[in-house]
Structure formats: structure tokens, C-alpha cells
Amino acid sequence: MDHHCPWTINCVSHRTFPHFFRFLFYSVITMIYLSYLLYIRLYILFQNRSLPSYLGPTPTQMISLFTLTLTNSITLFALTIILIHNIYTLTCNITTIEGWEIDRHDTLVRRARAHGGHLDGPDGLKIRLVKQEFPYDIGFYQNARQAMGTTFVAWLWPFASTPPNSTGYDFETNGFEEPNTTWPPPDPDRMPRQPYNNNQAAHNHPPFTSSNQINIPAFRERQRKDHLRYPKMNESFTSSSNHTHNNDYARGWKNSAGEGLRDFGVDEEEEVEYMNGEEDEDEDEDEDDLPLSEILLRKRRMGDGEGRKKEV
């Protein structure tokens, strides 16, 4: 299959491509002739533009003429591009889908060259990619014969017969690659993963338990290597763990610039007391026995402490 054409409501394939190509060819020829007729009338209007309006076409005719000219020009431009593209695919003996496969293969080869000729496949496999030539490009004339038929005269004949199905089973190759080379080339992103075998996975990777003493030395060795490999991370983790359980965390806190809480106008001693849960000596007193001014003062202090905590 080449592609699905929504304008003809049909799929362009090996059997329908000759009819689709003739449809494009004659559509472009017909619209070129229509453009010629329209431009003749526009030229006459331009030459007689100084005559009175009652001697020329009516406003309805003018609107119809310019609308038809604009629509025909846009459609002719689009179909001409499609016809040129199909002439290119005809001479190279490639379909639209195969053109996408060639572009994708070229992209994968460029990526593989940047990674030593290999790309990552499923399950960690390394897939080697090399440049492959398109195997079905056998020359301009032979390519056209495969797509349009063996008779040159019938290529543009509107009533030419549909190619039989038997002509779409086997295609001649150019022999540039080895006989066992497949097309499209391998694509690591589309390769399926190997089926997962639970029994084999359990045999290769036994579960780690406290009774499995064989894995403990290996785990200790990996742990030691991680400490050597990431010394800064280990120090930061250890220091953060110590600060988490240290009552003097607020007193010793500093940001990446070396600034402490005191640099931001925060009383470190009061902050430490707040974080440690220390309360005033008069905590146990009943608020009902305190004057209103003392209660408001305590609430204001509590609000200030919560605001400082949020800022930190």
C-alpha cells in the first residue's frame, strides 16, 4: 500500500496506483487549460478597464470569475506538488510509507554513528546499525514498468486495465545488499521485548533474605564502592541525618552562601527553644487568670514565631 487518499475515498496500492497517477495527471492538465481560459477573460477585462461599467460584466459575473480563478489556482498548485511527488516516487520505485522508512533509517544511522555504531534495544541489547540501500530501485524505466505496467502506451491511457494481483507478490531487487538482508532495516525502538520467564529470573536472581549469607558480602562491597564513588553525597547525607536529630539544628543552619538565621534578623536562641518545644515558665497558668494584654502579647509572639519558621 502507498497511502490512503481521503479525496478519492480509497487506498492507493499496487493495483490502484496507475489509476491514481492518471487521475492526478489529467486533473492537472485540465486545470491548466481552465486557467488559460480564465486568464484570457481577466486580460480582456484589464484592457477594457476604462470603459463604462454597463458595457462590462455584471457584479455577479465579476465575483464568480475572480472566485473561480482563485479556487482553481490554489487547487492547481496543490495537485501539481502531489503530481511531482508521485513522479519522484514512480521513478525511484518507492511508496509513501517506504519513503518514511528510508528517512527513519537515515536518522537511526546518524544516531548510531554518534554512539559508536550501536543503539540501545529492548532488554538492554546493543543493536548494530549500518547504512542499507533501498533494494527495489532498479532503474528509471524498470521502476515505471513495475508501477504502471509493461506497455508504455497504456501508462496514460484512461481506460487501461488494472494490474493483476500476481504482479504484486515478487519484486526484482538491485542486488546492492546481501540476499538475506531484510527491508525495512531493524529499528531498535520497534523491536519487541523478550518474553519474561519467571522461573529463569528466579534462578538467575534469587531473592535477598537475612538467611541468604552469600549476598551479604556482595552487598557490603557495593556499598563500599558507592561510598568511594560518591563521597560528597555520603557526607551530605550523614550531615543531614545528624542535623535532623540535633537540637541545635537551627543554631547551626546555613544556606549555600554561608548565611545563617542571624543574618536574616532571626533570634537563633528563641528559634531553638521553639523547635525543641520549650515553653515559658508560665505555661501552666490558666489563660482565664491572665490579663487581656498578656494574652494578646503571647498570641503575638506565637504568630511572630510561626512567621519566622515559614521564612526559614
PDB file of C-alpha atoms in Angstrom:
ATOM      1  CA  MET A   1       0.000   0.000   0.000  1.00  0.00           C
ATOM      2  CA  ASP A   2       1.185   3.508  -0.788  1.00  0.00           C
ATOM      3  CA  HIS A   3      -1.226   5.609   1.292  1.00  0.00           C
ATOM      4  CA  HIS A   4      -4.912   6.292   1.871  1.00  0.00           C
ATOM      5  CA  CYS A   5      -6.338   9.163  -0.176  1.00  0.00           C
ATOM      6  CA  PRO A   6      -9.334  10.854   1.529  1.00  0.00           C
ATOM      7  CA  TRP A   7     -10.236  12.757  -1.678  1.00  0.00           C
ATOM      8  CA  THR A   8     -10.810   9.586  -3.694  1.00  0.00           C
ATOM      9  CA  ILE A   9     -12.047   7.655  -0.612  1.00  0.00           C
ATOM     10  CA  ASN A  10      -9.748   4.776  -1.495  1.00  0.00           C
ATOM     11  CA  CYS A  11      -6.333   3.350  -0.692  1.00  0.00           C
ATOM     12  CA  VAL A  12      -3.558   3.850  -3.225  1.00  0.00           C
ATOM     13  CA  SER A  13      -1.872   0.479  -3.644  1.00  0.00           C
ATOM     14  CA  HIS A  14      -0.075  -1.615  -6.245  1.00  0.00           C
ATOM     15  CA  ARG A  15      -3.300  -2.183  -8.183  1.00  0.00           C
ATOM     16  CA  THR A  16      -4.761   1.340  -7.888  1.00  0.00           C
ATOM     17  CA  PHE A  17      -1.587   3.434  -8.226  1.00  0.00           C
ATOM     18  CA  PRO A  18      -1.721   3.584 -12.082  1.00  0.00           C
ATOM     19  CA  HIS A  19      -5.305   4.910 -11.945  1.00  0.00           C
ATOM     20  CA  PHE A  20      -4.375   7.396  -9.207  1.00  0.00           C
ATOM     21  CA  PHE A  21      -1.396   8.639 -11.213  1.00  0.00           C
ATOM     22  CA  ARG A  22      -3.531   9.134 -14.339  1.00  0.00           C
ATOM     23  CA  PHE A  23      -6.177  10.894 -12.224  1.00  0.00           C
ATOM     24  CA  LEU A  24      -3.574  13.389 -10.970  1.00  0.00           C
ATOM     25  CA  PHE A  25      -2.054  13.865 -14.411  1.00  0.00           C
ATOM     26  CA  TYR A  26      -5.315  14.627 -16.214  1.00  0.00           C
ATOM     27  CA  SER A  27      -6.606  16.778 -13.328  1.00  0.00           C
ATOM     28  CA  VAL A  28      -3.531  18.990 -13.555  1.00  0.00           C
ATOM     29  CA  ILE A  29      -3.766  19.181 -17.359  1.00  0.00           C
ATOM     30  CA  THR A  30      -7.477  20.088 -17.176  1.00  0.00           C
ATOM     31  CA  MET A  31      -6.950  22.825 -14.578  1.00  0.00           C
ATOM     32  CA  ILE A  32      -4.068  24.270 -16.574  1.00  0.00           C
ATOM     33  CA  TYR A  33      -6.415  24.575 -19.553  1.00  0.00           C
ATOM     34  CA  LEU A  34      -9.112  26.121 -17.319  1.00  0.00           C
ATOM     35  CA  SER A  35      -6.589  28.632 -16.001  1.00  0.00           C
ATOM     36  CA  TYR A  36      -5.749  29.574 -19.575  1.00  0.00           C
ATOM     37  CA  LEU A  37      -9.416  30.308 -20.350  1.00  0.00           C
ATOM     38  CA  LEU A  38      -9.887  32.294 -17.134  1.00  0.00           C
ATOM     39  CA  TYR A  39      -6.780  34.412 -17.651  1.00  0.00           C
ATOM     40  CA  ILE A  40      -7.965  35.308 -21.180  1.00  0.00           C
ATOM     41  CA  ARG A  41     -11.142  36.814 -19.723  1.00  0.00           C
ATOM     42  CA  LEU A  42      -9.213  38.603 -16.994  1.00  0.00           C
ATOM     43  CA  TYR A  43      -6.874  40.060 -19.616  1.00  0.00           C
ATOM     44  CA  ILE A  44      -9.838  41.364 -21.653  1.00  0.00           C
ATOM     45  CA  LEU A  45     -11.286  42.988 -18.529  1.00  0.00           C
ATOM     46  CA  PHE A  46      -7.953  44.605 -17.789  1.00  0.00           C
ATOM     47  CA  GLN A  47      -7.682  46.020 -21.316  1.00  0.00           C
ATOM     48  CA  ASN A  48     -11.200  47.473 -21.169  1.00  0.00           C
ATOM     49  CA  ARG A  49     -10.971  48.768 -17.622  1.00  0.00           C
ATOM     50  CA  SER A  50     -11.559  52.398 -18.779  1.00  0.00           C
ATOM     51  CA  LEU A  51     -14.932  51.622 -20.437  1.00  0.00           C
ATOM     52  CA  PRO A  52     -18.226  52.342 -18.666  1.00  0.00           C
ATOM     53  CA  SER A  53     -19.341  49.656 -16.250  1.00  0.00           C
ATOM     54  CA  TYR A  54     -22.633  48.959 -18.124  1.00  0.00           C
ATOM     55  CA  LEU A  55     -20.565  47.694 -21.098  1.00  0.00           C
ATOM     56  CA  GLY A  56     -18.785  45.096 -18.971  1.00  0.00           C
ATOM     57  CA  PRO A  57     -19.875  42.061 -16.922  1.00  0.00           C
ATOM     58  CA  THR A  58     -22.329  42.323 -14.061  1.00  0.00           C
ATOM     59  CA  PRO A  59     -21.090  42.323 -10.428  1.00  0.00           C
ATOM     60  CA  THR A  60     -22.264  38.717 -10.039  1.00  0.00           C
ATOM     61  CA  GLN A  61     -20.231  37.657 -13.055  1.00  0.00           C
ATOM     62  CA  MET A  62     -17.174  39.507 -11.749  1.00  0.00           C
ATOM     63  CA  ILE A  63     -17.417  37.810  -8.337  1.00  0.00           C
ATOM     64  CA  SER A  64     -17.869  34.399  -9.954  1.00  0.00           C
ATOM     65  CA  LEU A  65     -14.886  34.966 -12.273  1.00  0.00           C
ATOM     66  CA  PHE A  66     -12.486  36.001  -9.514  1.00  0.00           C
ATOM     67  CA  THR A  67     -13.702  33.256  -7.126  1.00  0.00           C
ATOM     68  CA  LEU A  68     -13.262  30.569  -9.773  1.00  0.00           C
ATOM     69  CA  THR A  69      -9.814  31.887 -10.691  1.00  0.00           C
ATOM     70  CA  LEU A  70      -8.636  31.889  -7.071  1.00  0.00           C
ATOM     71  CA  THR A  71     -10.035  28.414  -6.325  1.00  0.00           C
ATOM     72  CA  ASN A  72      -8.596  26.927  -9.499  1.00  0.00           C
ATOM     73  CA  SER A  73      -5.166  28.447  -8.865  1.00  0.00           C
ATOM     74  CA  ILE A  74      -4.938  27.092  -5.300  1.00  0.00           C
ATOM     75  CA  THR A  75      -6.128  23.615  -6.312  1.00  0.00           C
ATOM     76  CA  LEU A  76      -3.771  23.555  -9.300  1.00  0.00           C
ATOM     77  CA  PHE A  77      -0.831  24.490  -7.088  1.00  0.00           C
ATOM     78  CA  ALA A  78      -1.616  21.716  -4.553  1.00  0.00           C
ATOM     79  CA  LEU A  79      -2.212  18.998  -7.163  1.00  0.00           C
ATOM     80  CA  THR A  80       0.935  19.956  -9.058  1.00  0.00           C
ATOM     81  CA  ILE A  81       3.001  19.373  -5.916  1.00  0.00           C
ATOM     82  CA  ILE A  82       1.306  15.988  -5.378  1.00  0.00           C
ATOM     83  CA  LEU A  83       1.894  15.034  -9.023  1.00  0.00           C
ATOM     84  CA  ILE A  84       5.599  15.954  -8.804  1.00  0.00           C
ATOM     85  CA  HIS A  85       5.922  13.887  -5.619  1.00  0.00           C
ATOM     86  CA  ASN A  86       4.288  10.876  -7.271  1.00  0.00           C
ATOM     87  CA  ILE A  87       6.544  11.217 -10.337  1.00  0.00           C
ATOM     88  CA  TYR A  88       9.509  11.106  -7.951  1.00  0.00           C
ATOM     89  CA  THR A  89       8.190   8.016  -6.136  1.00  0.00           C
ATOM     90  CA  LEU A  90       7.432   6.403  -9.512  1.00  0.00           C
ATOM     91  CA  THR A  91      10.950   6.874 -10.835  1.00  0.00           C
ATOM     92  CA  CYS A  92      12.520   5.673  -7.539  1.00  0.00           C
ATOM     93  CA  ASN A  93      10.051   2.780  -7.140  1.00  0.00           C
ATOM     94  CA  ILE A  94       9.163   3.720  -3.570  1.00  0.00           C
ATOM     95  CA  THR A  95       5.819   4.176  -1.875  1.00  0.00           C
ATOM     96  CA  THR A  96       4.957   6.963   0.543  1.00  0.00           C
ATOM     97  CA  ILE A  97       5.350   4.581   3.506  1.00  0.00           C
ATOM     98  CA  GLU A  98       8.691   3.336   2.194  1.00  0.00           C
ATOM     99  CA  GLY A  99       9.844   6.944   1.858  1.00  0.00           C
ATOM    100  CA  TRP A 100       9.131   7.415   5.568  1.00  0.00           C
ATOM    101  CA  GLU A 101      11.053   4.208   6.333  1.00  0.00           C
ATOM    102  CA  ILE A 102      14.065   5.453   4.356  1.00  0.00           C
ATOM    103  CA  ASP A 103      14.058   8.769   6.233  1.00  0.00           C
ATOM    104  CA  ARG A 104      13.759   6.980   9.580  1.00  0.00           C
ATOM    105  CA  HIS A 105      16.590   4.593   8.685  1.00  0.00           C
ATOM    106  CA  ASP A 106      18.856   7.514   7.785  1.00  0.00           C
ATOM    107  CA  THR A 107      18.042   9.172  11.116  1.00  0.00           C
ATOM    108  CA  LEU A 108      18.821   5.983  13.076  1.00  0.00           C
ATOM    109  CA  VAL A 109      22.115   5.540  11.231  1.00  0.00           C
ATOM    110  CA  ARG A 110      23.148   9.097  12.141  1.00  0.00           C
ATOM    111  CA  ARG A 111      22.257   8.432  15.779  1.00  0.00           C
ATOM    112  CA  ALA A 112      24.194   5.164  15.742  1.00  0.00           C
ATOM    113  CA  ARG A 113      27.304   6.859  14.344  1.00  0.00           C
ATOM    114  CA  ALA A 114      27.253   9.234  17.308  1.00  0.00           C
ATOM    115  CA  HIS A 115      27.177   6.229  19.700  1.00  0.00           C
ATOM    116  CA  GLY A 116      29.841   4.039  18.149  1.00  0.00           C
ATOM    117  CA  GLY A 117      27.593   2.346  15.579  1.00  0.00           C
ATOM    118  CA  HIS A 118      25.166   0.860  18.155  1.00  0.00           C
ATOM    119  CA  LEU A 119      21.801   1.826  19.614  1.00  0.00           C
ATOM    120  CA  ASP A 120      20.050   0.550  22.721  1.00  0.00           C
ATOM    121  CA  GLY A 121      17.400  -2.066  22.051  1.00  0.00           C
ATOM    122  CA  PRO A 122      14.895  -3.816  24.312  1.00  0.00           C
ATOM    123  CA  ASP A 123      16.169  -5.508  27.495  1.00  0.00           C
ATOM    124  CA  GLY A 124      19.500  -3.686  27.281  1.00  0.00           C
ATOM    125  CA  LEU A 125      20.540  -5.218  23.947  1.00  0.00           C
ATOM    126  CA  LYS A 126      23.016  -3.342  21.748  1.00  0.00           C
ATOM    127  CA  ILE A 127      21.793  -3.210  18.131  1.00  0.00           C
ATOM    128  CA  ARG A 128      24.396  -2.524  15.456  1.00  0.00           C
ATOM    129  CA  LEU A 129      23.128  -0.355  12.602  1.00  0.00           C
ATOM    130  CA  VAL A 130      24.764   0.082   9.204  1.00  0.00           C
ATOM    131  CA  LYS A 131      23.620   2.007   6.152  1.00  0.00           C
ATOM    132  CA  GLN A 132      21.377  -0.074   3.863  1.00  0.00           C
ATOM    133  CA  GLU A 133      20.474   0.802   0.292  1.00  0.00           C
ATOM    134  CA  PHE A 134      16.851   0.618  -0.833  1.00  0.00           C
ATOM    135  CA  PRO A 135      16.691  -2.767  -2.604  1.00  0.00           C
ATOM    136  CA  TYR A 136      13.830  -2.152  -5.081  1.00  0.00           C
ATOM    137  CA  ASP A 137      15.258   0.772  -7.071  1.00  0.00           C
ATOM    138  CA  ILE A 138      16.201  -0.987 -10.330  1.00  0.00           C
ATOM    139  CA  GLY A 139      16.361   1.972 -12.738  1.00  0.00           C
ATOM    140  CA  PHE A 140      14.014   4.633 -14.053  1.00  0.00           C
ATOM    141  CA  TYR A 141      12.339   2.674 -16.834  1.00  0.00           C
ATOM    142  CA  GLN A 142      12.090  -0.611 -14.942  1.00  0.00           C
ATOM    143  CA  ASN A 143      10.671   1.174 -11.922  1.00  0.00           C
ATOM    144  CA  ALA A 144       7.968   2.781 -14.072  1.00  0.00           C
ATOM    145  CA  ARG A 145       7.159  -0.572 -15.670  1.00  0.00           C
ATOM    146  CA  GLN A 146       6.650  -2.192 -12.291  1.00  0.00           C
ATOM    147  CA  ALA A 147       4.268   0.561 -11.162  1.00  0.00           C
ATOM    148  CA  MET A 148       2.404   1.453 -14.385  1.00  0.00           C
ATOM    149  CA  GLY A 149       2.531  -1.764 -16.397  1.00  0.00           C
ATOM    150  CA  THR A 150       4.701  -3.265 -19.085  1.00  0.00           C
ATOM    151  CA  THR A 151       3.142  -1.378 -22.035  1.00  0.00           C
ATOM    152  CA  PHE A 152       4.457   2.169 -22.361  1.00  0.00           C
ATOM    153  CA  VAL A 153       1.497   3.319 -24.468  1.00  0.00           C
ATOM    154  CA  ALA A 154      -1.000   2.317 -21.749  1.00  0.00           C
ATOM    155  CA  TRP A 155       0.676   4.310 -18.980  1.00  0.00           C
ATOM    156  CA  LEU A 156      -1.504   7.388 -19.653  1.00  0.00           C
ATOM    157  CA  TRP A 157      -4.427   5.598 -21.308  1.00  0.00           C
ATOM    158  CA  PRO A 158      -7.545   6.431 -19.219  1.00  0.00           C
ATOM    159  CA  PHE A 159      -9.148   3.039 -19.839  1.00  0.00           C
ATOM    160  CA  ALA A 160      -6.095   0.910 -19.066  1.00  0.00           C
ATOM    161  CA  SER A 161      -6.762  -2.294 -17.169  1.00  0.00           C
ATOM    162  CA  THR A 162      -5.967  -2.823 -13.504  1.00  0.00           C
ATOM    163  CA  PRO A 163      -2.749  -4.788 -12.813  1.00  0.00           C
ATOM    164  CA  PRO A 164      -3.455  -8.328 -11.590  1.00  0.00           C
ATOM    165  CA  ASN A 165      -2.680  -9.402  -8.045  1.00  0.00           C
ATOM    166  CA  SER A 166       0.005 -11.803  -9.237  1.00  0.00           C
ATOM    167  CA  THR A 167       2.251  -8.883 -10.211  1.00  0.00           C
ATOM    168  CA  GLY A 168       2.406  -7.675  -6.589  1.00  0.00           C
ATOM    169  CA  TYR A 169       3.853 -10.774  -4.935  1.00  0.00           C
ATOM    170  CA  ASP A 170       7.503 -10.706  -6.001  1.00  0.00           C
ATOM    171  CA  PHE A 171       9.605  -7.677  -6.921  1.00  0.00           C
ATOM    172  CA  GLU A 172      13.009  -7.538  -8.523  1.00  0.00           C
ATOM    173  CA  THR A 173      15.872  -6.206  -6.378  1.00  0.00           C
ATOM    174  CA  ASN A 174      19.017  -4.339  -7.372  1.00  0.00           C
ATOM    175  CA  GLY A 175      21.401  -6.692  -5.544  1.00  0.00           C
ATOM    176  CA  PHE A 176      23.266  -3.950  -3.660  1.00  0.00           C
ATOM    177  CA  GLU A 177      22.800  -5.778  -0.343  1.00  0.00           C
ATOM    178  CA  GLU A 178      23.230  -9.394   0.708  1.00  0.00           C
ATOM    179  CA  PRO A 179      20.396 -11.766  -0.286  1.00  0.00           C
ATOM    180  CA  ASN A 180      19.433 -12.375   3.357  1.00  0.00           C
ATOM    181  CA  THR A 181      19.156  -8.626   4.121  1.00  0.00           C
ATOM    182  CA  THR A 182      15.620  -7.594   5.027  1.00  0.00           C
ATOM    183  CA  TRP A 183      13.746  -4.382   4.359  1.00  0.00           C
ATOM    184  CA  PRO A 184      12.812  -2.311   6.307  1.00  0.00           C
ATOM    185  CA  PRO A 185      16.049  -2.331   8.322  1.00  0.00           C
ATOM    186  CA  PRO A 186      15.959  -3.168  12.050  1.00  0.00           C
ATOM    187  CA  ASP A 187      14.583  -0.444  14.277  1.00  0.00           C
ATOM    188  CA  PRO A 188      15.525  -0.705  17.987  1.00  0.00           C
ATOM    189  CA  ASP A 189      12.537   1.421  19.001  1.00  0.00           C
ATOM    190  CA  ARG A 190      10.092  -1.045  17.409  1.00  0.00           C
ATOM    191  CA  MET A 191      11.672  -4.333  18.471  1.00  0.00           C
ATOM    192  CA  PRO A 192       9.501  -6.389  20.865  1.00  0.00           C
ATOM    193  CA  ARG A 193      10.851  -7.336  24.249  1.00  0.00           C
ATOM    194  CA  GLN A 194      11.725 -10.931  25.022  1.00  0.00           C
ATOM    195  CA  PRO A 195       9.024 -12.835  26.953  1.00  0.00           C
ATOM    196  CA  TYR A 196       9.673 -12.718  30.683  1.00  0.00           C
ATOM    197  CA  ASN A 197      10.345 -16.102  32.264  1.00  0.00           C
ATOM    198  CA  ASN A 198       9.618 -16.089  35.987  1.00  0.00           C
ATOM    199  CA  ASN A 199      11.425 -19.369  36.645  1.00  0.00           C
ATOM    200  CA  GLN A 200      14.564 -18.265  34.830  1.00  0.00           C
ATOM    201  CA  ALA A 201      14.531 -14.877  36.553  1.00  0.00           C
ATOM    202  CA  ALA A 202      14.203 -16.506  39.971  1.00  0.00           C
ATOM    203  CA  HIS A 203      17.092 -18.825  39.165  1.00  0.00           C
ATOM    204  CA  ASN A 204      19.385 -16.024  37.992  1.00  0.00           C
ATOM    205  CA  HIS A 205      18.406 -13.512  40.684  1.00  0.00           C
ATOM    206  CA  PRO A 206      17.493 -15.229  43.966  1.00  0.00           C
ATOM    207  CA  PRO A 207      15.663 -13.038  46.482  1.00  0.00           C
ATOM    208  CA  PHE A 208      17.763 -11.380  49.167  1.00  0.00           C
ATOM    209  CA  THR A 209      16.839 -12.505  52.674  1.00  0.00           C
ATOM    210  CA  SER A 210      18.519 -12.417  56.046  1.00  0.00           C
ATOM    211  CA  SER A 211      19.319 -16.133  55.750  1.00  0.00           C
ATOM    212  CA  ASN A 212      20.997 -15.704  52.391  1.00  0.00           C
ATOM    213  CA  GLN A 213      24.518 -15.090  53.613  1.00  0.00           C
ATOM    214  CA  ILE A 214      26.023 -15.366  50.134  1.00  0.00           C
ATOM    215  CA  ASN A 215      24.673 -11.954  49.032  1.00  0.00           C
ATOM    216  CA  ILE A 216      25.708 -10.054  52.140  1.00  0.00           C
ATOM    217  CA  PRO A 217      29.430  -9.706  51.242  1.00  0.00           C
ATOM    218  CA  ALA A 218      28.497  -8.626  47.740  1.00  0.00           C
ATOM    219  CA  PHE A 219      26.121  -6.021  49.149  1.00  0.00           C
ATOM    220  CA  ARG A 220      28.806  -4.710  51.506  1.00  0.00           C
ATOM    221  CA  GLU A 221      31.251  -4.476  48.624  1.00  0.00           C
ATOM    222  CA  ARG A 222      28.777  -2.493  46.503  1.00  0.00           C
ATOM    223  CA  GLN A 223      28.081  -0.241  49.471  1.00  0.00           C
ATOM    224  CA  ARG A 224      31.794   0.417  49.954  1.00  0.00           C
ATOM    225  CA  LYS A 225      32.220   1.259  46.269  1.00  0.00           C
ATOM    226  CA  ASP A 226      29.254   3.637  46.408  1.00  0.00           C
ATOM    227  CA  HIS A 227      30.813   5.466  49.355  1.00  0.00           C
ATOM    228  CA  LEU A 228      34.049   5.830  47.421  1.00  0.00           C
ATOM    229  CA  ARG A 229      32.288   6.877  44.240  1.00  0.00           C
ATOM    230  CA  TYR A 230      30.026   9.487  45.833  1.00  0.00           C
ATOM    231  CA  PRO A 231      31.929  10.917  48.816  1.00  0.00           C
ATOM    232  CA  LYS A 232      30.171  14.277  48.743  1.00  0.00           C
ATOM    233  CA  MET A 233      26.755  12.688  48.662  1.00  0.00           C
ATOM    234  CA  ASN A 234      27.719  10.483  51.609  1.00  0.00           C
ATOM    235  CA  GLU A 235      28.887  13.489  53.631  1.00  0.00           C
ATOM    236  CA  SER A 236      25.759  15.471  52.874  1.00  0.00           C
ATOM    237  CA  PHE A 237      23.563  12.518  53.836  1.00  0.00           C
ATOM    238  CA  THR A 238      25.443  11.981  57.083  1.00  0.00           C
ATOM    239  CA  SER A 239      25.372  15.658  57.992  1.00  0.00           C
ATOM    240  CA  SER A 240      21.680  15.957  57.185  1.00  0.00           C
ATOM    241  CA  SER A 241      20.943  12.893  59.334  1.00  0.00           C
ATOM    242  CA  ASN A 242      22.877  14.358  62.260  1.00  0.00           C
ATOM    243  CA  HIS A 243      21.148  17.731  61.933  1.00  0.00           C
ATOM    244  CA  THR A 244      17.773  16.083  61.813  1.00  0.00           C
ATOM    245  CA  HIS A 245      18.238  14.689  65.292  1.00  0.00           C
ATOM    246  CA  ASN A 246      20.306  17.565  66.640  1.00  0.00           C
ATOM    247  CA  ASN A 247      18.553  20.037  68.886  1.00  0.00           C
ATOM    248  CA  ASP A 248      20.968  22.735  67.739  1.00  0.00           C
ATOM    249  CA  TYR A 249      19.987  22.428  64.079  1.00  0.00           C
ATOM    250  CA  ALA A 250      18.526  25.934  63.902  1.00  0.00           C
ATOM    251  CA  ARG A 251      21.595  27.368  65.635  1.00  0.00           C
ATOM    252  CA  GLY A 252      23.989  25.839  63.085  1.00  0.00           C
ATOM    253  CA  TRP A 253      21.888  26.223  59.929  1.00  0.00           C
ATOM    254  CA  LYS A 254      23.495  27.953  56.959  1.00  0.00           C
ATOM    255  CA  ASN A 255      22.450  28.251  53.344  1.00  0.00           C
ATOM    256  CA  SER A 256      24.623  27.686  50.269  1.00  0.00           C
ATOM    257  CA  ALA A 257      26.010  31.232  50.582  1.00  0.00           C
ATOM    258  CA  GLY A 258      27.128  30.638  54.187  1.00  0.00           C
ATOM    259  CA  GLU A 259      24.420  32.859  55.693  1.00  0.00           C
ATOM    260  CA  GLY A 260      22.798  31.871  58.975  1.00  0.00           C
ATOM    261  CA  LEU A 261      19.492  32.729  60.629  1.00  0.00           C
ATOM    262  CA  ARG A 262      21.079  35.668  62.436  1.00  0.00           C
ATOM    263  CA  ASP A 263      21.938  37.254  59.069  1.00  0.00           C
ATOM    264  CA  PHE A 264      18.199  37.424  58.323  1.00  0.00           C
ATOM    265  CA  GLY A 265      17.325  39.048  61.679  1.00  0.00           C
ATOM    266  CA  VAL A 266      16.140  35.831  63.365  1.00  0.00           C
ATOM    267  CA  ASP A 267      16.970  35.146  67.015  1.00  0.00           C
ATOM    268  CA  GLU A 268      18.625  31.723  66.894  1.00  0.00           C
ATOM    269  CA  GLU A 269      18.210  31.047  70.625  1.00  0.00           C
ATOM    270  CA  GLU A 270      14.483  31.732  70.539  1.00  0.00           C
ATOM    271  CA  GLU A 271      14.136  29.646  67.377  1.00  0.00           C
ATOM    272  CA  VAL A 272      15.924  26.723  69.028  1.00  0.00           C
ATOM    273  CA  GLU A 273      13.640  26.937  72.049  1.00  0.00           C
ATOM    274  CA  TYR A 274      10.614  26.982  69.745  1.00  0.00           C
ATOM    275  CA  MET A 275      11.780  23.943  67.764  1.00  0.00           C
ATOM    276  CA  ASN A 276      12.683  21.999  70.933  1.00  0.00           C
ATOM    277  CA  GLY A 277       9.242  22.600  72.332  1.00  0.00           C
ATOM    278  CA  GLU A 278      10.493  24.668  75.264  1.00  0.00           C
ATOM    279  CA  GLU A 279       7.825  26.828  76.775  1.00  0.00           C
ATOM    280  CA  ASP A 280       7.724  29.690  79.155  1.00  0.00           C
ATOM    281  CA  GLU A 281       7.601  29.136  82.855  1.00  0.00           C
ATOM    282  CA  ASP A 282       4.085  30.471  82.995  1.00  0.00           C
ATOM    283  CA  GLU A 283       2.782  27.880  80.501  1.00  0.00           C
ATOM    284  CA  ASP A 284       0.697  26.060  83.060  1.00  0.00           C
ATOM    285  CA  GLU A 285      -1.124  29.153  84.110  1.00  0.00           C
ATOM    286  CA  ASP A 286      -4.707  29.325  83.121  1.00  0.00           C
ATOM    287  CA  GLU A 287      -5.375  31.961  80.497  1.00  0.00           C
ATOM    288  CA  ASP A 288      -8.571  32.918  82.290  1.00  0.00           C
ATOM    289  CA  ASP A 289      -6.494  34.259  85.192  1.00  0.00           C
ATOM    290  CA  LEU A 290      -4.242  36.359  82.949  1.00  0.00           C
ATOM    291  CA  PRO A 291      -4.996  39.909  81.918  1.00  0.00           C
ATOM    292  CA  LEU A 292      -6.119  40.534  78.352  1.00  0.00           C
ATOM    293  CA  SER A 293      -2.903  42.402  77.476  1.00  0.00           C
ATOM    294  CA  GLU A 294      -0.775  39.379  78.487  1.00  0.00           C
ATOM    295  CA  ILE A 295      -2.896  37.021  76.381  1.00  0.00           C
ATOM    296  CA  LEU A 296      -2.608  39.287  73.311  1.00  0.00           C
ATOM    297  CA  LEU A 297       1.158  39.585  73.863  1.00  0.00           C
ATOM    298  CA  ARG A 298       1.550  35.792  73.937  1.00  0.00           C
ATOM    299  CA  LYS A 299      -0.538  35.318  70.824  1.00  0.00           C
ATOM    300  CA  ARG A 300       1.509  37.966  69.023  1.00  0.00           C
ATOM    301  CA  ARG A 301       4.725  36.181  69.995  1.00  0.00           C
ATOM    302  CA  MET A 302       3.347  32.879  68.753  1.00  0.00           C
ATOM    303  CA  GLY A 303       2.367  34.468  65.438  1.00  0.00           C
ATOM    304  CA  ASP A 304       5.808  36.009  65.025  1.00  0.00           C
ATOM    305  CA  GLY A 305       7.480  32.656  65.727  1.00  0.00           C
ATOM    306  CA  GLU A 306       5.351  30.850  63.111  1.00  0.00           C
ATOM    307  CA  GLY A 307       6.144  33.560  60.551  1.00  0.00           C
ATOM    308  CA  ARG A 308       9.861  33.222  61.165  1.00  0.00           C
ATOM    309  CA  LYS A 309       9.615  29.466  60.791  1.00  0.00           C
ATOM    310  CA  LYS A 310       7.894  29.823  57.414  1.00  0.00           C
ATOM    311  CA  GLU A 311      10.560  32.241  56.215  1.00  0.00           C
ATOM    312  CA  VAL A 312      13.302  29.793  57.170  1.00  0.00           C
TER     313      VAL A 312
END
